[in-house]
Amino acid sequence: MSVAVEGELGFARTRSAHWAPALATLFALLLVAATAEIVIDGSLGHSALIPKSPVIAGWLQGIGERLGYRVFLIAILVFSAAYAGLLALLRSSAGAVISKRWAIVLVGALHVIVFAGPILLSTDVFSYIAYARMGVEHGINPYLHGPIAIVNDPVFQYVGSDWRHVATAYGPLYTLISYPLAPLGLVGAIWGMKLEALLASAGTLALTWRCARERELNPITALLVVGANPLYVIYGLGGAHNDLIMLLLMMAAVSLTFAGRDASAAAAVVAGALVKATVGVLLPFMVLARRSLAPVLGAVAALALGLLVGYAVFGIHGIDIIAALNRDAAFVSTDSFANEIAHLFGKPGVFPVDHDLLKAALVLIVLHLLWRTWRGYDWVAASGWTLLAISVTSTWLLAWYILWPLPLAVVVRDRRLLAATLFVQALFIIHQTAPLFAPVQ
Amino acid sequence: MTEAATGAERTPGGRLPGWLRPRDHELTGSGRTRLVETTLLVLAGLLLAIATINDVVRQTHVNQRLIADERTWRAYTGHDYHNLSIDQQLLGESSRREVICGNTSPGAPMERTQLCLEIWGPTVDGRREVHGGWYLRAKIEDDVRADRYGCFGPAPQGMCPG
């Protein structure tokens, strides 16, 4: 390299370093402003984007206007652009200006804003509460009946119409975690669910930080990639989804493996699967990579305990997770890639044969990843690829499903996983934008 | 280039035979595998991107059609109501024929007797042609044959009971 070129590069670096703090501040302000816009406007309710809910964020009313598709989509696009800018800054040498304290304050601010606001974009939290109230207040097994069984309960009117006849698909551990919130009343239970999601997110981020440091990766980048992610903040945290509890247990498992505590790690995976079964896919990769008896014993012990408790409290239906998975796998959402590809080939939607083809593709991907893990490929990355493949091949795709591989993607050295996860998330957001071009009133 | 776990993790399995022991590094030959994987990933990404863009364009066209349907309902009934429900499946999802329902007097959605119109055809001056319709009693969420009455126009033959 010539002296002149070195000099130019050095000048460019100095210039970018000079602008980096201002850019970082600008991106942070945009993230906070976009989040605040959605939360404040959402607090007014009466929007297709905000589920019908008891008023829980009344103090924010009167500041904004009713949240419409146009404002929401512009806010989410601004959030995504600022997030992309922040990641670009972190990748460049100028990213060094972002300190640990700055990153934690930004992620904390986003969390506090969302926590203070209404439930965003999903009625799922009302299903969680309905299942809890069925068990605690009405003595009805939520694994046998849908919320329709408590039609006179105050929560019933808020449960999504598609889910009123559907028994819970969540694991017995999650149902038990939600039970203490049932006696708090509807508003108390909503705040309890929001607090659970907030704490689970904080724990996930702390463990992601620790795992990144263990792997000698930049923990600040890991924190911001996950904690300032638009789908994570607005959809995951905003909807108080129990996926955050699953992610907490998933990252606990990864962290425990890094500490050499394989039995506890496998037990954490099983606990995660008893919240939401999907995370169970980590187990074969962990066992294959560690090749010791400890994770097998840990998993068997945790599974035996979980199934025993689940059976004692909920009966045989409480531990029949496979039946619930098969039922949900048959659903089709408009945002699923399977549906989009069907439209691309001129079909009106997904047919039963497509379900079989997608399952076959997923099996092939998992077998390939197991083979690579056997040959020494990072089991954490293989697990992340599997979670991404599950969300992409699922006919029932929701925003928070594409979050599953994200914390794993920032603690592995195969950067393709992070690139692929963010690419899929970007496509999901792009798919939401049709109302911007032709807004239906 | 290895993508195996770093040495930060303690590796068990010291008593296992060599071929069974956990690996610090991925076996040789993974470079070509990585190339094939990356190629497949790029192709899959391309397919997903094309499918997504195609769906956004398709959905935009659908929305434009639904906007015309809403305008048609308002012009036909003379009510400037905005809480209208549109059913794209009743007459076939890919048929571009819709049934659009709304209250016949002011009130919350579905709180009043509803007037449903069957609409299809090209959009002319922001509206499409009404081919018939029927009434639904108040507070009926699912538009089923048994709840319809007062069918009118040529299209809804067989859509009403009796």
XYZ file of C-alpha atoms in Angstrom, chain A residues 161 164 214-216 257-262 288-292 334 336-337 339-341 343-345 348-349 368-369 371-381 385 392 413-416 420 423-424 427-428 430-435 437-441, chain B residues 1-6 8-13 16 18-30 33-35 37-38 41 44-56 58-64 66-67 70 74 82 84 86 93-94 141:
124
model
C -61.564 -14.627 17.487
C -61.504 -18.755 21.211
C -17.138 -15.939 26.186
C -16.818 -16.395 22.437
C -14.509 -13.361 22.207
C -22.628 -25.083 27.988
C -19.915 -22.452 27.662
C -19.271 -22.895 31.400
C -18.971 -26.658 30.924
C -22.204 -27.389 32.812
C -23.696 -29.686 30.193
C -23.921 -34.410 19.246
C -21.360 -31.673 19.868
C -20.597 -32.443 23.519
C -20.581 -36.254 23.107
C -20.874 -36.961 26.811
C -50.603 -14.396 5.120
C -45.594 -16.950 5.684
C -43.052 -17.420 2.925
C -47.959 -18.515 1.170
C -45.934 -15.906 -0.723
C -44.246 -18.567 -2.875
C -48.873 -16.761 -4.820
C -45.706 -16.378 -6.909
C -46.547 -19.603 -8.747
C -54.339 -19.106 -4.260
C -52.552 -20.419 -1.172
C -27.425 -31.785 6.983
C -26.839 -29.619 10.054
C -23.996 -34.162 9.914
C -22.016 -30.926 9.988
C -22.234 -30.753 13.778
C -20.876 -34.297 13.942
C -17.932 -33.131 11.822
C -17.218 -30.298 14.250
C -19.412 -27.383 13.093
C -20.503 -25.092 15.931
C -23.644 -26.609 17.480
C -24.932 -23.177 18.515
C -24.806 -22.010 14.893
C -29.904 -22.320 11.380
C -38.973 -19.905 6.985
C -18.529 -16.915 14.332
C -20.443 -17.956 11.213
C -21.649 -14.495 10.221
C -23.889 -15.958 7.517
C -29.612 -14.603 6.841
C -32.407 -10.659 5.683
C -35.476 -12.753 6.520
C -38.331 -9.342 4.002
C -40.977 -9.733 6.700
C -41.122 -5.251 3.521
C -44.104 -7.603 3.252
C -46.012 -5.422 5.727
C -45.707 -2.315 3.560
C -48.528 -2.897 1.025
C -50.935 -0.548 2.912
C -49.009 2.033 -1.415
C -52.776 1.463 -1.275
C -54.203 2.331 2.164
C -57.567 0.690 2.805
C -59.636 2.877 5.152
C -11.480 -21.670 8.052
C -13.202 -23.272 10.983
C -16.644 -22.476 12.348
C -16.296 -24.791 15.296
C -16.767 -23.573 18.812
C -13.836 -21.661 20.251
C -13.532 -20.995 25.495
C -15.776 -23.974 26.197
C -14.556 -26.913 28.255
C -14.741 -30.072 26.176
C -15.744 -33.369 27.750
C -15.367 -36.857 26.300
C -13.935 -41.671 24.187
C -10.648 -40.499 18.829
C -13.397 -40.606 16.184
C -16.088 -40.094 18.853
C -14.444 -37.267 20.793
C -15.859 -33.760 20.579
C -14.018 -31.738 17.917
C -12.271 -28.433 18.492
C -12.194 -27.819 14.739
C -14.364 -28.839 11.843
C -12.980 -31.680 9.696
C -11.197 -30.771 6.484
C -13.246 -30.486 3.318
C -15.727 -28.078 4.860
C -19.473 -27.639 1.707
C -19.527 -24.006 2.768
C -19.434 -22.890 -0.865
C -24.282 -24.017 1.313
C -23.678 -20.350 0.556
C -28.570 -19.812 0.681
C -33.136 -19.421 -1.471
C -32.769 -15.770 -0.457
C -33.385 -14.708 -4.046
C -36.554 -16.817 -4.235
C -37.839 -15.400 -0.928
C -37.058 -11.832 -2.024
C -38.851 -12.272 -5.380
C -41.835 -13.926 -3.661
C -42.011 -11.100 -1.100
C -41.879 -8.301 -3.679
C -44.426 -10.129 -5.843
C -46.735 -10.450 -2.838
C -46.416 -6.764 -1.939
C -50.234 -8.358 -5.483
C -51.484 -7.101 -2.117
C -51.288 -3.499 -3.338
C -53.511 -4.393 -6.311
C -55.934 -6.185 -3.974
C -56.027 -3.131 -1.699
C -56.728 -0.848 -4.651
C -60.945 -3.082 -2.013
C -60.767 0.720 -1.940
C -65.684 0.551 -0.353
C -70.816 4.155 -0.045
C -66.023 3.539 7.153
C -67.230 -1.957 6.345
C -65.101 -7.219 3.031
C -60.467 -15.960 -3.181
C -58.925 -15.725 -6.641
C -70.584 -11.889 12.661
